[in-house]
Short mmCIF file of C-alpha atoms in Angstrom, two decimals:
data_model
loop_
_atom_site.label_atom_id
_atom_site.label_comp_id
_atom_site.label_asym_id
_atom_site.label_seq_id
_atom_site.Cartn_x
_atom_site.Cartn_y
_atom_site.Cartn_z
CA MET G 10 127.65 -88.32 -36.68
CA SER G 11 124.87 -88.79 -34.12
CA LEU G 12 121.95 -86.41 -33.60
CA ASN G 13 123.40 -85.16 -30.32
CA GLN G 14 126.64 -84.31 -32.11
CA ARG G 15 124.82 -82.43 -34.92
CA ILE G 16 122.77 -80.17 -32.64
CA PRO G 17 125.69 -77.95 -31.50
CA ASN G 18 126.78 -77.48 -35.14
CA VAL G 19 123.28 -76.41 -36.15
CA GLN G 20 123.05 -74.03 -33.23
CA LYS G 21 126.44 -72.54 -34.14
CA LEU G 22 125.32 -72.09 -37.78
CA LEU G 23 122.09 -70.36 -36.78
CA SER G 24 123.97 -68.10 -34.37
CA THR G 25 126.42 -67.12 -37.12
CA ALA G 26 123.56 -66.40 -39.57
CA ALA G 27 121.79 -64.26 -36.99
CA THR G 28 124.99 -62.31 -36.33
CA VAL G 29 125.53 -61.69 -40.05
CA ALA G 30 121.92 -60.55 -40.47
CA ALA G 31 122.15 -58.23 -37.49
CA THR G 32 125.43 -56.79 -38.79
CA ALA G 33 123.87 -56.20 -42.22
CA MET G 34 120.89 -54.41 -40.65
CA LEU G 35 123.26 -52.28 -38.58
CA VAL G 36 125.36 -51.34 -41.61
CA ARG G 37 122.20 -50.50 -43.56
CA SER G 38 120.92 -48.35 -40.70
CA ILE G 39 124.24 -46.51 -40.42
CA ALA G 40 124.31 -45.98 -44.18
CA TYR G 41 120.87 -44.39 -44.18
CA ASP G 42 121.69 -42.26 -41.10
CA TYR G 43 125.18 -41.02 -41.95
CA ILE G 44 125.64 -41.23 -45.73
CA PRO G 45 124.26 -38.11 -47.48
CA ASN G 46 121.22 -38.65 -49.69
CA ASP G 47 123.05 -37.52 -52.84
CA ILE G 48 125.80 -40.10 -52.29
CA HIS G 49 123.24 -42.74 -51.41
CA ARG G 50 121.31 -42.12 -54.63
CA TYR G 51 124.55 -42.12 -56.61
CA LEU G 52 125.63 -45.49 -55.17
CA SER G 53 122.16 -47.01 -55.65
CA SER G 54 122.01 -45.86 -59.26
CA HIS G 55 125.43 -47.26 -60.09
CA LEU G 56 124.72 -50.54 -58.31
CA HIS G 57 121.49 -50.83 -60.32
CA ASN G 58 123.33 -50.11 -63.57
CA LEU G 59 126.01 -52.63 -62.58
CA SER G 60 123.41 -55.31 -61.96
CA ARG G 61 121.80 -54.58 -65.36
CA LEU G 62 125.22 -54.83 -67.00
CA PHE G 63 125.73 -58.36 -65.70
CA SER G 64 122.10 -59.44 -66.18
CA THR G 65 121.45 -62.12 -68.81
CA ARG G 66 117.76 -61.26 -69.24
CA PHE G 67 116.13 -59.07 -71.90
CA THR G 68 112.53 -57.81 -71.68
CA ILE G 69 110.17 -56.65 -74.42
CA VAL G 70 107.14 -54.59 -73.37
CA ILE G 71 104.05 -54.89 -75.59
CA GLU G 72 101.49 -52.23 -74.69
CA GLU G 73 97.81 -52.54 -75.57
CA PHE G 74 97.86 -49.34 -77.61
CA GLN G 75 100.53 -48.01 -79.94
CA GLY G 76 100.01 -44.28 -79.98
CA LEU G 77 96.34 -43.80 -80.83
CA SER G 78 95.85 -47.18 -82.49
CA LYS G 79 95.30 -50.63 -81.07
CA ASN G 80 98.55 -52.61 -80.92
CA GLN G 81 98.13 -55.66 -83.16
CA MET G 82 100.99 -57.40 -81.38
CA PHE G 83 99.13 -57.15 -78.05
CA ASP G 84 95.95 -58.63 -79.54
CA ALA G 85 97.94 -61.42 -81.18
CA ALA G 86 99.73 -62.25 -77.93
CA GLU G 87 96.39 -62.36 -76.08
CA VAL G 88 94.96 -64.85 -78.57
CA TYR G 89 98.13 -66.94 -78.78
CA LEU G 90 98.79 -67.20 -75.03
CA GLY G 91 95.23 -68.41 -74.50
CA THR G 92 96.15 -71.61 -76.36
CA ILE G 93 99.26 -72.45 -74.30
CA THR G 94 99.10 -75.09 -71.56
CA SER G 95 101.75 -74.45 -68.94
CA SER G 96 102.18 -75.65 -65.35
CA SER G 97 103.51 -72.18 -64.48
CA VAL G 98 100.06 -70.62 -64.85
CA GLN G 99 98.06 -70.27 -61.65
CA ARG G 100 95.05 -68.29 -62.93
CA VAL G 101 93.37 -67.80 -66.30
CA ARG G 102 90.14 -66.21 -67.46
CA VAL G 103 87.70 -68.48 -69.29
CA GLY G 104 84.51 -67.46 -71.06
CA LYS G 105 82.14 -68.74 -73.69
CA ASP G 106 79.09 -67.28 -75.35
CA GLU G 107 76.40 -69.77 -76.36
CA ASN G 108 77.17 -69.08 -80.03
CA GLU G 109 80.96 -69.22 -79.81
CA LYS G 110 82.64 -72.31 -81.19
CA SER G 111 85.01 -72.92 -78.29
CA LEU G 112 86.14 -71.62 -74.90
CA VAL G 113 87.92 -68.27 -74.89
CA VAL G 114 90.94 -68.45 -72.57
CA THR G 115 93.03 -65.41 -71.65
CA LEU G 116 95.80 -64.80 -69.16
CA ASP G 117 94.61 -63.20 -65.92
CA ARG G 118 96.06 -59.86 -64.80
CA ASN G 119 99.54 -59.98 -63.25
CA GLU G 120 99.85 -63.70 -64.12
CA GLU G 121 102.88 -65.37 -65.73
CA ILE G 122 103.21 -68.10 -68.33
CA VAL G 123 106.17 -69.93 -69.90
CA ASP G 124 106.38 -70.74 -73.61
CA VAL G 125 109.12 -72.60 -75.51
CA PHE G 126 110.06 -71.68 -79.08
CA GLU G 127 112.88 -73.54 -80.83
CA ASN G 128 114.25 -74.62 -77.41
CA ILE G 129 114.21 -71.03 -76.14
CA GLN G 130 112.30 -70.37 -72.93
CA MET G 131 109.99 -67.35 -73.10
CA ASN G 132 108.52 -65.88 -69.91
CA TRP G 133 105.30 -63.90 -70.42
CA SER G 134 103.47 -61.78 -67.86
CA LEU G 135 100.37 -59.59 -68.10
CA VAL G 136 100.86 -56.31 -66.23
CA CYS G 137 97.79 -54.22 -65.39
CA THR G 138 97.88 -50.73 -63.89
CA GLN G 139 94.74 -49.02 -62.63
CA VAL G 140 94.02 -45.56 -64.04
CA GLU G 141 91.91 -42.86 -62.49
CA PRO G 142 89.40 -41.48 -65.04
CA SER G 143 89.83 -37.85 -66.05
CA ASN G 144 88.47 -35.34 -68.54
CA CYS G 145 89.94 -36.18 -71.94
CA ARG G 146 89.75 -32.54 -73.09
CA ASN G 147 92.55 -31.70 -70.66
CA GLN G 148 94.83 -34.42 -71.99
CA ASN G 149 97.26 -34.69 -74.86
CA MET G 150 96.23 -37.02 -77.67
CA SER G 151 98.94 -39.49 -76.66
CA ASP G 152 97.32 -39.81 -73.21
CA LEU G 153 93.73 -40.31 -74.35
CA ASN G 154 93.85 -44.09 -74.58
CA ALA G 155 94.90 -44.27 -70.94
CA THR G 156 92.37 -41.77 -69.63
CA LEU G 157 89.47 -43.41 -71.45
CA ARG G 158 90.17 -46.79 -69.85
CA SER G 159 89.97 -48.03 -66.28
CA GLU G 160 93.35 -49.75 -66.56
CA VAL G 161 96.44 -49.82 -68.75
CA ARG G 162 97.53 -53.28 -69.85
CA SER G 163 100.78 -54.57 -71.31
CA TYR G 164 102.51 -57.88 -71.86
CA GLU G 165 106.13 -58.28 -70.77
CA LEU G 166 108.17 -60.91 -72.61
CA SER G 167 111.45 -61.90 -70.92
CA PHE G 168 114.17 -64.22 -72.25
CA HIS G 169 117.96 -64.64 -72.43
CA LYS G 170 119.40 -61.62 -74.17
CA ARG G 171 121.42 -63.69 -76.63
CA HIS G 172 118.12 -64.66 -78.31
CA LYS G 173 116.95 -61.10 -78.94
CA ASP G 174 117.39 -61.19 -82.72
CA LYS G 175 115.58 -64.51 -83.08
CA VAL G 176 112.67 -63.34 -80.91
CA LEU G 177 112.23 -60.16 -82.96
CA SER G 178 112.71 -61.74 -86.38
CA SER G 179 111.07 -65.16 -85.87
CA TYR G 180 109.11 -65.60 -82.63
CA LEU G 181 106.95 -62.47 -82.69
CA PRO G 182 106.08 -62.80 -86.42
CA TYR G 183 105.17 -66.44 -85.69
CA ILE G 184 102.74 -65.27 -82.99
CA LEU G 185 101.12 -62.81 -85.41
CA ARG G 186 100.58 -65.56 -88.00
CA ARG G 187 99.39 -68.11 -85.44
CA ALA G 188 96.94 -65.67 -83.84
CA ARG G 189 95.37 -64.81 -87.18
CA SER G 190 94.93 -68.52 -87.94
CA ILE G 191 93.30 -69.08 -84.53
CA ARG G 192 90.92 -66.17 -85.08
CA ASP G 193 89.87 -67.49 -88.47
CA GLU G 194 89.13 -70.91 -86.98
CA CYS G 195 87.24 -69.79 -83.89
CA LYS G 196 86.04 -66.25 -84.45
CA THR G 197 82.47 -65.14 -83.90
CA VAL G 198 81.62 -61.77 -85.47
CA LYS G 199 81.32 -59.09 -82.76
CA LEU G 200 79.27 -55.90 -82.60
CA ARG G 201 80.67 -52.89 -80.72
CA THR G 202 79.05 -49.58 -79.86
CA VAL G 203 80.28 -46.27 -78.45
CA ILE G 204 80.23 -45.56 -74.70
CA ALA G 205 78.64 -42.12 -74.82
CA TYR G 206 79.99 -40.65 -71.59
CA ARG G 207 83.57 -41.71 -72.37
CA SER G 208 83.59 -41.51 -76.18
CA CYS G 209 85.31 -44.85 -76.61
CA TRP G 210 84.32 -48.25 -77.95
CA ASP G 211 82.64 -50.50 -75.42
CA PRO G 212 85.18 -53.24 -74.59
CA ASN G 213 82.31 -55.62 -73.82
CA ALA G 214 81.37 -56.53 -77.37
CA VAL G 215 78.34 -58.65 -78.08
CA ASN G 216 78.15 -61.46 -80.61
CA LEU G 217 76.37 -60.41 -83.78
CA ASN G 218 74.33 -63.65 -83.83
CA HIS G 219 72.77 -62.63 -87.13
CA PRO G 220 72.24 -65.70 -89.36
CA MET G 221 72.05 -63.74 -92.62
CA THR G 222 74.48 -64.85 -95.31
CA PHE G 223 74.76 -64.12 -99.03
CA LYS G 224 73.17 -67.52 -99.63
CA THR G 225 70.01 -66.57 -97.75
CA LEU G 226 70.03 -62.83 -98.58
CA ALA G 227 67.03 -61.92 -100.74
CA MET G 228 68.72 -59.65 -103.25
CA ASP G 229 68.95 -59.38 -107.02
CA SER G 230 71.23 -62.26 -108.05
CA GLU G 231 73.36 -60.19 -110.42
CA LEU G 232 73.84 -57.39 -107.89
CA LYS G 233 74.73 -59.94 -105.22
CA LYS G 234 77.29 -61.55 -107.51
CA GLU G 235 78.89 -58.20 -108.31
CA LEU G 236 79.07 -57.28 -104.61
CA MET G 237 80.70 -60.58 -103.64
CA GLU G 238 83.27 -60.16 -106.41
CA ASP G 239 84.00 -56.63 -105.19
CA LEU G 240 84.50 -57.89 -101.61
CA ASN G 241 86.80 -60.67 -102.81
CA ASN G 242 88.88 -58.18 -104.79
CA PHE G 243 89.11 -56.01 -101.70
CA LEU G 244 90.21 -58.91 -99.47
CA ASN G 245 92.93 -59.90 -101.94
CA GLY G 246 93.94 -56.37 -102.80
CA LYS G 247 96.77 -55.64 -100.35
CA GLU G 248 99.48 -55.42 -102.99
CA TYR G 249 97.18 -53.62 -105.43
CA TYR G 250 96.31 -50.84 -102.95
CA LYS G 251 99.97 -50.52 -102.04
CA ARG G 252 100.98 -50.30 -105.70
CA ILE G 253 98.50 -47.54 -106.54
CA GLY G 254 99.28 -45.62 -103.34
CA LYS G 255 95.88 -45.78 -101.64
CA ALA G 256 94.75 -46.83 -98.19
CA TRP G 257 93.49 -50.41 -98.04
CA LYS G 258 89.83 -49.61 -97.39
CA ARG G 259 86.50 -49.74 -99.20
CA GLY G 260 83.44 -47.53 -98.82
CA TYR G 261 79.86 -48.70 -99.47
CA LEU G 262 76.76 -46.52 -99.54
CA LEU G 263 73.49 -48.39 -99.04
CA TYR G 264 70.45 -46.32 -99.94
CA GLY G 265 66.77 -46.97 -100.38
CA PRO G 266 63.44 -46.96 -98.53
CA PRO G 267 63.14 -48.47 -95.04
CA GLY G 268 62.60 -52.21 -95.03
CA THR G 269 64.58 -52.92 -98.20
CA GLY G 270 67.25 -55.01 -96.44
CA LYS G 271 70.12 -52.62 -95.62
CA SER G 272 70.69 -54.11 -92.16
CA SER G 273 70.49 -57.65 -93.51
CA LEU G 274 73.07 -56.82 -96.18
CA ILE G 275 75.48 -55.42 -93.56
CA ALA G 276 75.10 -58.60 -91.50
CA ALA G 277 75.73 -60.74 -94.60
CA MET G 278 78.86 -58.72 -95.45
CA ALA G 279 80.20 -59.06 -91.87
CA ASN G 280 79.60 -62.81 -91.84
CA TYR G 281 81.18 -63.18 -95.28
CA LEU G 282 84.29 -61.15 -94.41
CA ASN G 283 84.40 -62.39 -90.80
CA PHE G 284 84.94 -58.75 -89.74
CA ASP G 285 83.69 -57.23 -86.48
CA ILE G 286 81.19 -54.36 -86.79
CA TYR G 287 81.80 -51.01 -85.09
CA ASP G 288 78.49 -49.14 -84.87
CA LEU G 289 79.17 -45.39 -84.94
CA ASP G 290 76.48 -43.00 -83.75
CA LEU G 291 77.69 -39.45 -84.42
CA SER G 292 75.29 -38.07 -81.83
CA GLU G 293 77.43 -39.77 -79.15
CA VAL G 294 80.63 -37.97 -80.27
CA ARG G 295 81.35 -34.39 -79.22
CA TYR G 296 84.65 -33.35 -80.81
CA ASN G 297 86.80 -34.07 -83.84
CA THR G 298 89.54 -35.40 -81.55
CA GLU G 299 87.13 -37.91 -80.00
CA LEU G 300 85.96 -39.02 -83.43
CA ARG G 301 89.57 -39.45 -84.53
CA LEU G 302 90.39 -41.52 -81.45
CA LEU G 303 87.39 -43.78 -82.03
CA LEU G 304 88.26 -44.36 -85.66
CA LEU G 305 91.97 -44.92 -85.03
CA SER G 306 91.32 -47.37 -82.20
CA MET G 307 89.41 -49.63 -84.59
CA PRO G 308 91.57 -52.63 -85.51
CA SER G 309 92.23 -53.74 -89.04
CA ARG G 310 89.80 -56.22 -90.64
CA SER G 311 86.75 -54.42 -89.28
CA ILE G 312 83.58 -52.72 -90.52
CA LEU G 313 82.63 -49.19 -89.52
CA GLU G 314 78.93 -48.59 -90.12
CA HIS G 315 76.81 -45.53 -89.55
CA TYR G 316 73.05 -45.80 -89.93
CA SER G 317 70.62 -43.20 -91.12
CA LEU G 318 72.58 -40.35 -92.61
CA GLU G 319 69.19 -38.86 -93.35
CA VAL G 320 69.29 -35.30 -94.59
CA LYS G 321 72.04 -32.79 -95.18
CA PHE G 322 70.50 -30.26 -92.79
CA SER G 323 70.20 -32.60 -89.79
CA LEU G 324 73.70 -33.97 -90.30
CA THR G 325 75.23 -30.52 -90.62
CA PHE G 326 73.32 -29.25 -87.58
CA ALA G 327 74.41 -32.21 -85.49
CA LEU G 328 78.05 -31.78 -86.48
CA ILE G 329 78.13 -28.05 -85.71
CA TYR G 330 76.19 -28.37 -82.47
CA LYS G 331 78.59 -31.03 -81.23
CA GLN G 332 81.63 -28.92 -82.21
CA MET G 333 82.54 -31.62 -84.70
CA THR G 334 82.89 -30.80 -88.39
CA LEU G 335 81.94 -32.75 -91.46
CA SER G 336 85.55 -32.43 -92.57
CA GLY G 337 86.55 -34.37 -89.43
CA LEU G 338 84.59 -37.35 -90.72
CA LEU G 339 85.75 -36.90 -94.32
CA ASN G 340 89.42 -36.64 -93.31
CA PHE G 341 89.25 -40.08 -91.80
CA ILE G 342 87.31 -41.59 -94.68
CA ASP G 343 89.59 -40.19 -97.37
CA GLY G 344 92.29 -38.02 -95.77
CA LEU G 345 95.70 -38.71 -94.27
CA TRP G 346 94.10 -40.38 -91.23
CA SER G 347 92.53 -43.00 -93.52
CA CYS G 348 95.97 -44.61 -93.92
CA CYS G 349 96.17 -45.50 -90.20
CA GLY G 350 94.85 -49.06 -90.52
CA ASP G 351 94.33 -51.76 -93.12
CA GLU G 352 91.44 -53.85 -94.45
CA ARG G 353 88.70 -51.53 -93.27
CA VAL G 354 85.21 -51.41 -94.71
CA ILE G 355 83.14 -48.25 -94.20
CA ILE G 356 79.37 -48.53 -94.69
CA LEU G 357 76.99 -45.58 -94.67
CA THR G 358 73.23 -46.04 -95.00
CA THR G 359 70.49 -43.58 -95.86
CA ASN G 360 66.89 -43.49 -96.94
CA TYR G 361 67.44 -40.33 -99.03
CA LYS G 362 70.62 -40.39 -101.09
CA GLU G 363 69.69 -37.21 -102.94
CA GLN G 364 69.78 -35.21 -99.71
CA LEU G 365 73.31 -36.22 -98.70
CA ASP G 366 76.24 -33.85 -99.00
CA PRO G 367 77.95 -34.58 -102.35
CA ALA G 368 81.30 -34.57 -100.53
CA LEU G 369 80.34 -37.89 -98.93
CA LEU G 370 79.46 -39.56 -102.21
CA ARG G 371 82.46 -39.14 -104.45
CA PRO G 372 84.71 -42.12 -105.36
CA GLY G 373 87.44 -42.74 -102.81
CA ARG G 374 84.93 -42.16 -100.01
CA MET G 375 81.90 -44.17 -101.00
CA ASP G 376 83.34 -46.38 -103.73
CA VAL G 377 80.24 -48.52 -104.30
CA HIS G 378 76.65 -47.23 -104.26
CA ILE G 379 74.07 -49.99 -103.76
CA CYS G 380 70.40 -49.22 -104.32
CA MET G 381 68.25 -51.29 -101.98
CA SER G 382 65.00 -51.10 -103.96
CA TYR G 383 61.48 -52.39 -103.49
CA CYS G 384 60.78 -56.07 -103.91
CA THR G 385 61.15 -57.57 -107.40
CA PRO G 386 59.93 -60.93 -108.74
CA SER G 387 63.42 -62.45 -108.36
CA VAL G 388 63.67 -61.24 -104.76
CA PHE G 389 60.19 -62.66 -104.05
CA LYS G 390 61.27 -66.07 -105.36
CA HIS G 391 64.27 -66.01 -103.07
CA LEU G 392 62.06 -65.11 -100.09
CA ALA G 393 59.63 -67.90 -100.97
CA LEU G 394 62.51 -70.37 -101.10
CA ASN G 395 63.87 -69.18 -97.74
CA HIS G 396 60.55 -69.10 -95.90
CA LEU G 397 58.50 -71.82 -97.56
CA GLY G 398 61.06 -73.97 -99.33
CA LEU G 399 59.25 -73.41 -102.66
CA CYS G 400 60.79 -72.90 -106.08
CA ARG G 401 57.45 -72.74 -107.94
CA HIS G 402 53.73 -72.63 -107.18
CA GLY G 403 50.48 -71.89 -108.99
CA LEU G 404 50.10 -68.52 -107.24
CA PHE G 405 53.61 -67.32 -108.12
CA GLN G 406 52.58 -65.77 -111.44
CA GLN G 407 49.80 -63.64 -109.92
CA ILE G 408 52.05 -62.52 -107.06
CA GLU G 409 54.89 -61.59 -109.40
CA ARG G 410 52.59 -59.48 -111.60
CA LEU G 411 51.38 -57.55 -108.55
CA ILE G 412 54.91 -57.08 -107.22
CA GLU G 413 55.89 -55.43 -110.51
CA ASP G 414 53.08 -52.89 -110.10
CA VAL G 415 53.05 -52.33 -106.34
CA LYS G 416 55.77 -50.70 -104.22
CA VAL G 417 56.28 -53.30 -101.50
CA THR G 418 59.46 -53.86 -99.51
CA PRO G 419 61.15 -57.24 -99.03
CA ALA G 420 60.49 -56.86 -95.30
CA GLU G 421 56.73 -56.57 -95.95
CA VAL G 422 56.75 -59.63 -98.22
CA ALA G 423 58.75 -61.65 -95.69
CA GLY G 424 56.36 -60.59 -92.93
CA GLU G 425 53.37 -61.90 -94.88
CA LEU G 426 55.11 -65.19 -95.70
CA MET G 427 55.81 -65.74 -92.01
CA ARG G 428 52.21 -65.24 -90.89
CA ASN G 429 51.15 -68.79 -91.62
CA LYS G 430 53.09 -72.06 -91.67
CA ASP G 431 50.67 -73.52 -94.21
CA THR G 432 52.04 -72.90 -97.72
CA GLU G 433 48.70 -72.27 -99.41
CA ALA G 434 47.47 -69.96 -96.67
CA SER G 435 50.78 -68.08 -96.60
CA LEU G 436 50.84 -67.39 -100.34
CA GLN G 437 47.15 -66.51 -100.43
CA GLY G 438 47.68 -64.09 -97.54
CA LEU G 439 50.51 -62.41 -99.47
CA LEU G 440 48.34 -62.22 -102.59
CA ASN G 441 45.52 -60.56 -100.62
CA PHE G 442 48.02 -58.13 -99.05
CA LEU G 443 49.34 -57.09 -102.47
CA GLN G 444 45.84 -56.68 -103.92
CA ASN G 445 44.80 -54.48 -100.98
CA LYS G 446 47.95 -52.42 -101.38
CA MET G 447 47.20 -51.91 -105.08
CA ASN G 448 43.60 -50.94 -104.33
CA GLU G 449 44.81 -48.39 -101.78
CA GLY G 450 47.19 -46.96 -104.38
CA ASP G 451 44.44 -46.69 -106.99
CA LYS G 452 42.16 -45.01 -104.45
CA PHE G 453 44.89 -42.51 -103.53
CA ILE G 454 45.44 -41.63 -107.21
CA SER G 455 41.71 -41.17 -107.89
CA ASN G 456 41.33 -38.90 -104.85
CA ASN G 457 44.15 -36.65 -106.08
CA ILE G 458 43.01 -36.29 -109.71
#
């Protein structure tokens, strides 16, 4: 058929299509004008239900929060989907801190991606809905996670409905396992703080970047060994905690004078466990409900630390003034709320253990009490090895004798060792520092006799 012969047929087809479209618009207009609203809604509802009946698709919605707690499935999907290469993706978010091991790739909002699992096509999309901020005191607890965030996020997973059982029993558990493996390979320990004006954890975590490890930690070797064994037992204790009917958590109280290495020990524990740190400042929390939300929104495999629980009076005053009770904190540490999450480490630090409320100290709350004492000869040797690379030296014996008689913190000793790069000058400077400190102590005693 020639081009001239085809043109009339095309024109006839277009004319017919235009007539059908015009007729459809007319019918739709008449329906809206003359069919009562109740009947219109009834027909629309039944047509929608009819279309769902014949649909072959099934959709699973994975929200970012499950009640008051972070949804582990959402976090796992976020990690897993960042590793998938698919031509269906148009936009992704990519970031990398200078200390992270690799690029961090996440799906951009309202973007879609296709995955294939055992020859089943899975369609993922990230749905984000903006939320207007409001006063959390006027909300129900179930609404707090939404009101404390600028947007509500969820993943939608769509697939053929005949695969529903396999997706629930095999695919989603596979994602949980794969995500945990990816985190262990690539994770950098994060540090999170509280956003004071919203009483929620800051989503923009910073990398801890603290190089302290148990290998470099200047601490009594026997105490360090016992602590590492305790942490290993905790990590491998899932079945044990379940068998004895206790929440899978561990509480550590670090006490001792300032400068004795409490912060360094926390960093070493975080790096050893590969757990993120959640820094809780009670002065930033106003109500028991806000405290509960903060603690429940912490994921598993994390460290909650609170610095400077100084004296009973100041803690009690702060809790009452903020309309938050000590029992609110204790109920999470050792009450029913403590069971809402696994593999959590709680660390409290203080300079004055004797002034803490005894309710905080009993077993089940603070399970392990670690005294961070003044420098000892063994700790000095570790510091000398770290800072100067020395295992022995002619001045060691004099320094060790002084350290046994003088109250000096590991931080003070480390500071003196760092003053000079020359080994002899550095050790001599430390020796002079210790002698001056002893002379000052003798002078103080003589003046008070």
